[in-house]
Tab-separated table of C-alpha atoms in Angstrom:
chain	number	residue	atom	x	y	z
A	690	MET	CA	116.451	100.790	128.315
A	691	HIS	CA	115.989	99.464	124.809
A	692	ARG	CA	113.381	96.885	124.051
A	693	PRO	CA	114.703	93.551	122.729
A	694	ARG	CA	114.922	93.289	118.973
A	695	SER	CA	113.540	90.297	117.144
A	696	THR	CA	115.690	88.555	114.566
A	697	ILE	CA	114.714	85.659	112.347
A	698	GLY	CA	117.205	83.262	110.847
A	699	SER	CA	120.910	82.960	111.570
A	700	ALA	CA	122.940	85.158	113.893
A	701	LEU	CA	123.246	88.806	112.938
A	702	VAL	CA	126.030	89.349	110.468
A	703	SER	CA	128.544	92.192	110.531
A	704	VAL	CA	127.784	95.105	108.225
A	705	THR	CA	130.721	96.750	106.524
A	706	THR	CA	131.061	99.956	104.563
A	707	LEU	CA	128.330	100.945	102.127
A	708	THR	CA	128.577	100.947	98.400
A	709	ALA	CA	131.681	100.327	96.436
A	710	MET	CA	129.445	100.284	93.378
A	711	ALA	CA	127.714	103.552	94.260
A	712	SER	CA	131.026	105.362	94.660
A	713	SER	CA	132.229	104.038	91.315
A	714	THR	CA	129.199	105.333	89.438
A	715	TYR	CA	128.455	108.652	91.133
A	716	ALA	CA	129.664	111.844	89.484
A	717	SER	CA	129.829	115.371	90.899
A	718	LEU	CA	126.595	117.350	91.144
A	719	THR	CA	125.922	120.629	89.405
A	720	PHE	CA	122.787	122.435	90.544
A	721	THR	CA	120.280	124.657	88.760
A	722	ASN	CA	118.376	126.994	91.073
A	723	TYR	CA	114.761	128.194	90.839
A	724	THR	CA	113.526	131.268	92.696
A	725	ALA	CA	110.632	133.732	92.737
A	726	ALA	CA	112.080	135.171	89.548
A	727	ASP	CA	111.283	131.825	87.891
A	728	GLY	CA	107.742	131.681	89.257
A	729	LEU	CA	108.073	130.328	92.801
A	730	LEU	CA	105.972	132.120	95.412
A	731	ASP	CA	109.008	132.827	97.587
A	732	ASP	CA	112.767	132.288	97.562
A	733	ASP	CA	112.663	130.661	101.005
A	734	VAL	CA	111.994	127.036	100.030
A	735	GLN	CA	111.224	124.867	103.061
A	736	TRP	CA	110.176	121.524	101.566
A	737	VAL	CA	110.023	119.683	98.264
A	738	HIS	CA	108.109	116.607	97.143
A	739	VAL	CA	107.837	114.908	93.752
A	740	ASP	CA	104.977	112.717	92.583
A	741	GLY	CA	105.187	111.506	89.006
A	742	SER	CA	106.106	114.484	86.847
A	743	THR	CA	104.882	117.084	89.336
A	744	ILE	CA	107.174	118.986	91.703
A	745	TYR	CA	105.598	120.364	94.901
A	746	VAL	CA	107.499	123.148	96.646
A	747	GLY	CA	106.595	124.472	100.076
A	748	THR	CA	107.748	128.029	100.559
A	749	ASN	CA	107.330	130.801	103.092
A	750	GLY	CA	104.807	132.324	100.696
A	751	GLY	CA	102.666	129.313	99.759
A	752	LEU	CA	102.722	126.151	97.663
A	753	SER	CA	104.261	126.163	94.183
A	754	THR	CA	103.851	123.284	91.725
A	755	SER	CA	105.369	122.509	88.349
A	756	SER	CA	104.548	119.705	85.931
A	757	ASN	CA	107.178	120.611	83.329
A	758	GLY	CA	110.439	120.373	85.235
A	759	GLY	CA	110.368	123.914	86.588
A	760	ALA	CA	109.754	125.743	83.302
A	761	THR	CA	106.525	127.202	84.707
A	762	TRP	CA	104.923	127.230	88.153
A	763	THR	CA	101.416	127.390	89.626
A	764	GLY	CA	100.969	128.932	93.063
A	765	TYR	CA	98.493	128.192	95.881
A	766	THR	CA	98.020	130.476	98.903
A	767	THR	CA	95.448	131.289	101.562
A	768	ALA	CA	93.455	132.913	98.769
A	769	ASP	CA	93.014	129.413	97.333
A	770	GLY	CA	92.054	127.846	100.645
A	771	LEU	CA	95.355	126.991	102.358
A	772	ALA	CA	95.291	127.517	106.119
A	773	ASN	CA	98.565	129.482	106.034
A	774	ASN	CA	101.223	130.413	103.487
A	775	ASP	CA	104.099	129.159	105.659
A	776	ILE	CA	104.524	125.562	104.409
A	777	GLU	CA	107.166	123.222	105.867
A	778	GLY	CA	105.894	119.842	104.734
A	779	ILE	CA	104.208	118.403	101.626
A	780	TYR	CA	103.174	114.958	100.414
A	781	ALA	CA	101.157	114.157	97.324
A	782	SER	CA	99.822	111.090	95.577
A	783	GLY	CA	97.742	111.487	92.456
A	784	SER	CA	95.203	114.247	93.042
A	785	THR	CA	95.618	114.190	96.848
A	786	ILE	CA	97.909	116.791	98.422
A	787	TYR	CA	98.791	117.248	102.095
A	788	ALA	CA	100.358	120.603	102.999
A	789	GLY	CA	101.745	121.156	106.493
A	790	THR	CA	101.301	124.833	107.311
A	791	ALA	CA	101.739	127.110	110.347
A	792	ALA	CA	97.982	126.715	110.954
A	793	GLY	CA	97.446	122.992	110.480
A	794	VAL	CA	97.485	120.455	107.652
A	795	SER	CA	95.574	121.554	104.561
A	796	VAL	CA	94.250	118.755	102.362
A	797	SER	CA	93.194	118.806	98.722
A	798	SER	CA	91.635	115.820	96.965
A	799	ASP	CA	91.367	117.523	93.583
A	800	GLY	CA	94.905	118.596	92.782
A	801	GLY	CA	94.741	121.929	94.607
A	802	ALA	CA	91.454	123.276	93.313
A	803	ASN	CA	89.891	123.071	96.783
A	804	TRP	CA	91.368	122.799	100.283
A	805	THR	CA	90.100	121.820	103.733
A	806	THR	CA	91.876	122.065	107.083
A	807	SER	CA	90.888	120.251	110.266
A	808	THR	CA	92.765	120.678	113.542
A	809	THR	CA	90.503	118.426	115.634
A	810	GLY	CA	92.753	116.646	118.117
A	811	MET	CA	95.868	118.751	117.449
A	812	SER	CA	97.326	120.476	120.518
A	813	ASN	CA	99.454	122.766	118.348
A	814	THR	CA	98.838	123.723	114.722
A	815	ILE	CA	102.333	124.938	113.787
A	816	VAL	CA	103.515	122.084	111.564
A	817	ARG	CA	107.293	121.850	111.192
A	818	ASN	CA	107.481	118.643	109.164
A	819	LEU	CA	105.143	116.157	107.505
A	820	TYR	CA	105.098	112.536	106.418
A	821	ALA	CA	102.250	110.576	104.846
A	822	SER	CA	101.448	107.003	103.883
A	823	GLY	CA	98.065	106.474	102.265
A	824	GLU	CA	95.514	108.210	104.487
A	825	SER	CA	97.871	108.149	107.470
A	826	ILE	CA	99.468	111.546	108.068
A	827	TYR	CA	102.187	112.307	110.601
A	828	ALA	CA	102.584	115.981	111.515
A	829	ALA	CA	105.565	117.188	113.525
A	830	THR	CA	104.357	120.233	115.444
A	831	GLU	CA	105.692	122.598	118.083
A	832	GLY	CA	103.357	120.887	120.554
A	833	GLY	CA	103.787	117.190	119.859
A	834	LEU	CA	103.422	114.581	117.138
A	835	SER	CA	99.927	114.585	115.625
A	836	VAL	CA	98.778	111.516	113.696
A	837	SER	CA	95.705	111.131	111.499
A	838	SER	CA	94.431	107.849	110.070
A	839	ASP	CA	91.550	109.367	108.103
A	840	GLY	CA	93.247	111.749	105.701
A	841	GLY	CA	93.516	114.694	108.087
A	842	GLN	CA	89.962	114.890	109.395
A	843	ASN	CA	90.828	113.864	112.961
A	844	TRP	CA	94.104	113.776	114.866
A	845	THR	CA	95.662	112.007	117.844
A	846	THR	CA	98.523	113.916	119.448
A	847	PHE	CA	101.458	112.426	121.358
A	848	THR	CA	103.513	114.635	123.677
A	849	GLN	CA	106.248	114.374	126.275
A	850	SER	CA	103.662	113.148	128.777
A	851	ASP	CA	103.092	110.135	126.485
A	852	GLY	CA	106.776	109.243	126.425
A	853	LEU	CA	108.232	111.461	123.685
A	854	ALA	CA	111.562	113.145	124.436
A	855	GLY	CA	110.015	116.572	123.945
A	856	ASP	CA	106.995	118.446	122.622
A	857	PHE	CA	108.806	120.394	119.882
A	858	ILE	CA	108.974	117.833	117.073
A	859	ARG	CA	111.139	119.005	114.176
A	860	GLY	CA	111.207	115.860	112.028
A	861	VAL	CA	109.022	112.801	111.549
A	862	TYR	CA	109.126	109.561	109.584
A	863	ALA	CA	107.190	106.281	109.472
A	864	HIS	CA	108.522	102.983	108.176
A	865	ASP	CA	107.263	99.396	108.462
A	866	GLY	CA	104.666	100.311	111.088
A	867	THR	CA	107.118	102.274	113.235
A	868	MET	CA	106.987	106.030	113.960
A	869	TYR	CA	110.129	108.133	114.395
A	870	ALA	CA	110.003	111.608	115.987
A	871	ALA	CA	112.967	114.005	116.040
A	872	CYS	CA	112.587	115.848	119.352
A	873	ARG	CA	114.280	119.151	120.092
A	874	THR	CA	115.640	120.250	123.474
A	875	ILE	CA	113.607	123.469	123.420
A	876	GLY	CA	111.880	124.346	126.677
A	877	GLY	CA	114.175	122.197	128.766
A	878	ALA	CA	113.042	118.950	127.140
A	879	PRO	CA	115.591	116.105	127.160
A	880	GLY	CA	115.415	115.708	123.370
A	881	GLY	CA	116.476	112.787	121.215
A	882	LEU	CA	115.000	110.434	118.625
A	883	SER	CA	111.783	108.875	119.957
A	884	VAL	CA	110.565	105.657	118.337
A	885	SER	CA	107.290	103.759	118.681
A	886	GLY	CA	106.409	100.459	117.041
A	887	ASP	CA	102.972	100.098	118.637
A	888	GLY	CA	101.051	103.129	117.448
A	889	GLY	CA	102.332	105.475	120.149
A	890	ALA	CA	101.430	103.369	123.188
A	891	ASN	CA	105.121	103.087	124.107
A	892	TRP	CA	108.197	105.071	123.078
A	893	THR	CA	111.930	104.368	123.139
A	894	THR	CA	114.300	107.340	122.926
A	895	TYR	CA	117.842	107.307	121.553
A	896	ASP	CA	120.187	110.107	122.636
A	897	THR	CA	123.738	110.844	123.779
A	898	THR	CA	123.670	107.819	126.061
A	899	ASP	CA	123.355	105.698	122.913
A	900	GLY	CA	126.065	107.392	120.850
A	901	PHE	CA	124.476	110.631	119.645
A	902	ALA	CA	126.671	113.743	119.941
A	903	SER	CA	123.669	115.960	120.735
A	904	ASN	CA	120.106	115.448	121.949
A	905	ASP	CA	118.790	118.338	119.830
A	906	VAL	CA	117.500	116.077	117.025
A	907	VAL	CA	115.872	117.861	114.078
A	908	SER	CA	115.744	115.431	111.136
A	909	VAL	CA	115.170	111.733	110.531
A	910	PHE	CA	115.089	109.386	107.537
A	911	VAL	CA	114.534	105.628	107.619
A	912	ASN	CA	114.758	102.848	105.049
A	913	ASP	CA	115.590	99.146	104.930
A	914	ILE	CA	119.291	99.887	105.317
A	915	ALA	CA	119.432	102.147	108.361
A	916	ILE	CA	118.000	104.876	110.577
A	917	TYR	CA	119.511	108.317	109.921
A	918	ALA	CA	119.091	111.097	112.527
A	919	GLY	CA	120.438	114.637	112.164
A	920	SER	CA	121.103	116.865	115.170
A	921	ARG	CA	121.871	120.513	115.765
A	922	SER	CA	124.265	121.932	118.358
A	923	GLY	CA	127.146	120.194	116.580
A	924	GLY	CA	125.497	116.799	116.903
A	925	GLY	CA	126.183	115.670	113.348
A	926	LEU	CA	124.587	112.684	111.621
A	927	SER	CA	123.899	109.549	113.682
A	928	VAL	CA	123.329	106.283	111.812
A	929	SER	CA	122.153	102.881	113.028
A	930	SER	CA	122.015	99.787	110.840
A	931	ASP	CA	120.656	97.532	113.592
A	932	ASP	CA	117.357	99.198	114.522
A	933	GLY	CA	118.927	101.445	117.163
A	934	GLY	CA	121.084	98.822	118.829
A	935	SER	CA	124.216	100.847	118.086
A	936	TRP	CA	124.946	104.228	116.483
A	937	THR	CA	127.792	105.802	114.523
A	938	THR	CA	127.951	109.617	114.433
A	939	TYR	CA	129.564	111.657	111.651
A	940	THR	CA	130.641	115.289	112.117
A	941	THR	CA	133.041	117.812	110.577
A	942	ALA	CA	135.858	115.615	111.850
A	943	ASP	CA	134.731	113.054	109.264
A	944	GLY	CA	134.434	115.569	106.420
A	945	ILE	CA	130.839	116.830	106.709
A	946	ILE	CA	130.787	120.530	105.915
A	947	GLN	CA	128.957	121.440	109.130
A	948	SER	CA	127.955	119.386	112.164
A	949	SER	CA	124.393	120.683	112.519
A	950	ILE	CA	122.363	118.426	110.215
A	951	GLN	CA	119.013	119.932	109.189
A	952	ALA	CA	118.003	117.339	106.602
A	953	VAL	CA	119.065	113.821	105.647
A	954	TYR	CA	118.260	111.400	102.834
A	955	GLU	CA	119.661	108.119	101.529
A	956	GLN	CA	119.160	106.388	98.216
A	957	ASP	CA	121.106	103.782	96.285
A	958	GLY	CA	123.923	103.739	98.833
A	959	VAL	CA	124.429	107.511	98.742
A	960	ILE	CA	123.900	109.566	101.921
A	961	TYR	CA	122.880	113.239	101.646
A	962	ALA	CA	123.216	115.557	104.659
A	963	GLY	CA	121.865	119.100	104.527
A	964	THR	CA	123.398	121.735	106.798
A	965	SER	CA	123.290	125.507	107.200
A	966	SER	CA	126.650	125.622	105.381
A	967	GLY	CA	125.857	123.455	102.372
A	968	LEU	CA	125.229	119.850	101.296
A	969	SER	CA	127.467	116.905	102.189
A	970	VAL	CA	127.330	113.679	100.166
A	971	SER	CA	128.908	110.317	100.924
A	972	THR	CA	129.046	107.362	98.546
A	973	ASP	CA	130.987	105.083	100.889
A	974	GLY	CA	128.837	104.865	103.998
A	975	GLY	CA	130.230	108.003	105.654
A	976	THR	CA	133.942	107.271	105.310
A	977	THR	CA	134.431	110.270	103.020
A	978	TRP	CA	132.250	113.225	102.082
A	979	THR	CA	131.964	115.610	99.132
A	980	ASN	CA	130.627	119.070	99.959
A	981	TYR	CA	128.505	121.370	97.786
A	982	THR	CA	127.793	125.083	98.270
A	983	THR	CA	126.577	128.093	96.301
A	984	ALA	CA	129.765	127.721	94.258
A	985	ASP	CA	128.183	124.548	92.851
A	986	GLY	CA	124.877	126.225	92.051
A	987	LEU	CA	122.981	125.987	95.337
A	988	GLY	CA	120.573	128.858	95.836
A	989	ASP	CA	121.810	129.220	99.400
A	990	ASN	CA	124.070	127.235	101.694
A	991	ASP	CA	121.219	126.840	104.191
A	992	VAL	CA	119.745	123.471	103.114
A	993	GLU	CA	116.415	122.713	104.816
A	994	GLY	CA	115.158	119.703	102.868
A	995	ILE	CA	116.426	116.936	100.560
A	996	LEU	CA	114.679	114.624	98.124
A	997	VAL	CA	116.118	112.194	95.580
A	998	SER	CA	113.673	111.120	92.881
A	999	GLY	CA	113.810	110.147	89.228
A	1000	GLY	CA	117.567	110.505	88.953
A	1001	ARG	CA	117.567	114.006	90.425
A	1002	VAL	CA	118.557	115.601	93.725
A	1003	TYR	CA	116.172	118.294	94.977
A	1004	LEU	CA	117.273	120.711	97.714
A	1005	SER	CA	115.105	123.145	99.664
A	1006	THR	CA	117.276	126.152	100.452
A	1007	LYS	CA	116.808	129.652	101.842
A	1008	GLY	CA	117.597	130.938	98.364
A	1009	GLY	CA	115.419	128.741	96.170
A	1010	LEU	CA	114.884	125.211	94.908
A	1011	SER	CA	118.156	123.665	93.731
A	1012	ILE	CA	118.030	120.663	91.375
A	1013	ALA	CA	120.866	118.484	90.061
A	1014	ASN	CA	120.867	115.483	87.743
A	1015	ILE	CA	122.612	112.390	89.057
A	1016	ALA	CA	125.022	111.350	86.342
A	1017	ALA	CA	127.108	108.191	86.198
A	1018	VAL	CA	130.844	108.339	85.794
A	1019	PRO	CA	131.694	107.680	82.127
A	1020	GLY	CA	132.400	104.007	81.514
A	1021	ALA	CA	130.471	102.811	84.560
A	1022	ALA	CA	127.087	102.327	82.928
A	1023	GLY	CA	124.754	99.545	83.875
A	1024	VAL	CA	124.943	99.757	87.645
A	1025	THR	CA	123.485	103.164	88.437
A	1026	GLY	CA	120.558	102.811	90.839
A	1027	LEU	CA	121.832	99.654	92.534
A	1028	ALA	CA	122.584	99.937	96.238
A	1029	THR	CA	124.963	97.484	97.865
A	1030	LEU	CA	125.718	96.563	101.421
A	1031	GLY	CA	128.828	94.609	102.380
A	1032	LEU	CA	128.072	91.483	104.409
A	1033	VAL	CA	129.902	88.574	105.938
A	1034	GLY	CA	127.794	85.689	107.197
A	1035	SER	CA	124.511	83.979	106.482
A	1036	CYS	CA	121.086	85.175	105.456
A	1037	ARG	CA	118.440	86.597	107.777
A	1038	ARG	CA	115.142	88.373	107.322
A	1039	ARG	CA	115.223	92.138	107.741
A	1040	ARG	CA	114.343	92.982	111.340
A	1041	ARG	CA	111.397	95.151	112.188
A	1042	HIS	CA	111.348	97.520	115.119
A	1043	PRO	CA	109.669	95.890	118.166
A	1044	ALA	CA	105.858	95.845	118.038
A	1045	ALA	CA	105.805	96.995	114.421
A	1046	ALA	CA	102.956	96.083	112.092
A	1047	PRO	CA	102.399	92.371	111.370
A	1048	TRP	CA	103.854	90.822	108.273
A	1049	ASP	CA	101.430	90.528	105.400
A	1050	SER	CA	101.226	86.907	104.316
A	1051	ALA	CA	99.707	87.973	101.008
A	1052	ALA	CA	102.566	90.297	100.058
A	1053	PRO	CA	104.959	89.237	97.300
A	1054	PRO	CA	107.809	87.242	98.856
A	1055	LEU	CA	111.477	88.213	98.906
A	1056	ARG	CA	114.032	85.567	98.035
A	1057	CYS	CA	117.544	85.062	99.228
A	1058	LEU	CA	119.662	85.239	96.080
A	1059	HIS	CA	121.308	81.891	96.796
A	1060	HIS	CA	119.135	79.796	99.106
A	1061	GLY	CA	115.598	80.821	98.266
A	1062	VAL	CA	114.789	81.840	101.851
A	1063	ARG	CA	111.497	83.706	101.661
A	1064	THR	CA	110.416	86.725	103.672
A	1065	ARG	CA	107.460	89.030	103.301
A	1066	ARG	CA	106.952	92.776	103.401
A	1067	PRO	CA	104.968	94.378	106.199
A	1068	ILE	CA	101.442	95.698	105.708
A	1069	GLY	CA	101.421	99.235	104.326
A	1070	ALA	CA	100.654	99.089	100.636
A	1071	GLY	CA	99.511	102.716	100.629
A	1072	ASP	CA	102.988	104.106	101.239
A	1073	LEU	CA	103.643	106.984	98.865
A	1074	ARG	CA	107.314	106.003	98.509
A	1075	PRO	CA	108.416	103.229	96.145
A	1076	THR	CA	108.670	99.932	98.030
A	1077	LEU	CA	112.177	98.506	98.108
A	1078	ALA	CA	112.770	94.977	99.321
A	1079	ARG	CA	116.211	93.869	100.392
A	1080	THR	CA	117.744	90.519	99.613
A	1081	ARG	CA	121.174	89.510	100.760
A	1082	SER	CA	123.738	87.223	99.245
A	1083	CYS	CA	124.297	84.713	102.028
A	1084	SER	CA	127.357	82.782	100.906
A	1085	PRO	CA	130.102	83.012	103.565
A	1086	GLY	CA	132.489	85.768	102.583
A	1087	SER	CA	130.045	87.359	100.183
A	1088	SER	CA	130.249	91.159	100.054
A	1089	MET	CA	127.154	92.245	98.218
A	1090	SER	CA	123.472	92.809	98.894
A	1091	ALA	CA	121.166	94.389	96.361
A	1092	LEU	CA	117.984	96.358	96.787
A	1093	VAL	CA	115.503	94.878	94.360
A	1094	ARG	CA	112.181	96.423	93.382
A	1095	HIS	CA	109.088	94.144	93.494
């Protein structure tokens, strides 16, 4: 059973294929790869995060950082205070760094000079993925989803007994006051994508009964456009643009290089899907896909993490950190970075997942491009990601909606 979704404004409009403009401005990617030979602590790169000019790379041998585009690297290991050298999740903002390790979440408030690790409240310390927003940290572990609201000092853990679809959580995301947990089927668990909009008190799970091709969900990414969930066991990439009301699944039959999706990211109308056979990219909402492998410069075809930041694509692979510049097609300047969403109908405010955080009446308003209808962003000003607010052209027959930065 799915909880009812709240909509504000006119009836929900039909959403058509993503990004004619994105596909017209996106050129092929050519990757440069960085390995231990370039200064990384290990070739097995498991996560990447970028904050400002600093790149943070989680490897199987510790944390590597670079503030000069990869020319030189600084390494942090257990000798520097990390709980473990196996790092599968990183977030950073200013001088604060959160590193998800195989022995808990290590926190530094001084740029890596000193580290502390607290596992109070965690039922399992093997962290397989990490997300952070301000002092709120979400750790996907092999024994549940652990959440901290005080910068990693104390944790509350949610497990299958609390309503999750499994205890082995492989991916985690938080958006607009809603938590998303990618639950594996390990240990006989049902698996699926578990979602809570009320701080973990209640959970709704999406799985094969809702349109997924597999319940072995391992990755999740969420933004104002859609929910993206990647599954193993040939499950492909499942996408919902109506808060889980309906799902469309993409597999090799649609052009993805491999149907087990280990990582997913979306920015500016471009979808990135990481598999164990390479990277698949779609600029038209999943209708067609372009595939990239070691022949295009990837360090390895096993892609474990994806980040798009500052006009670059960063890939965590088993053979290093692969980076490509996003270049516009010649003659199409002036529209790079603008995401579009085809619409037919009238304007409405973006829906939140049920029981999500209240809307902040003090937040800067969003305006309908034509009618001046105002909406407001939800509370969560500490989010480490740039805040994107969506406005939609609401003239009947209009086919464009732009993401605008406030």
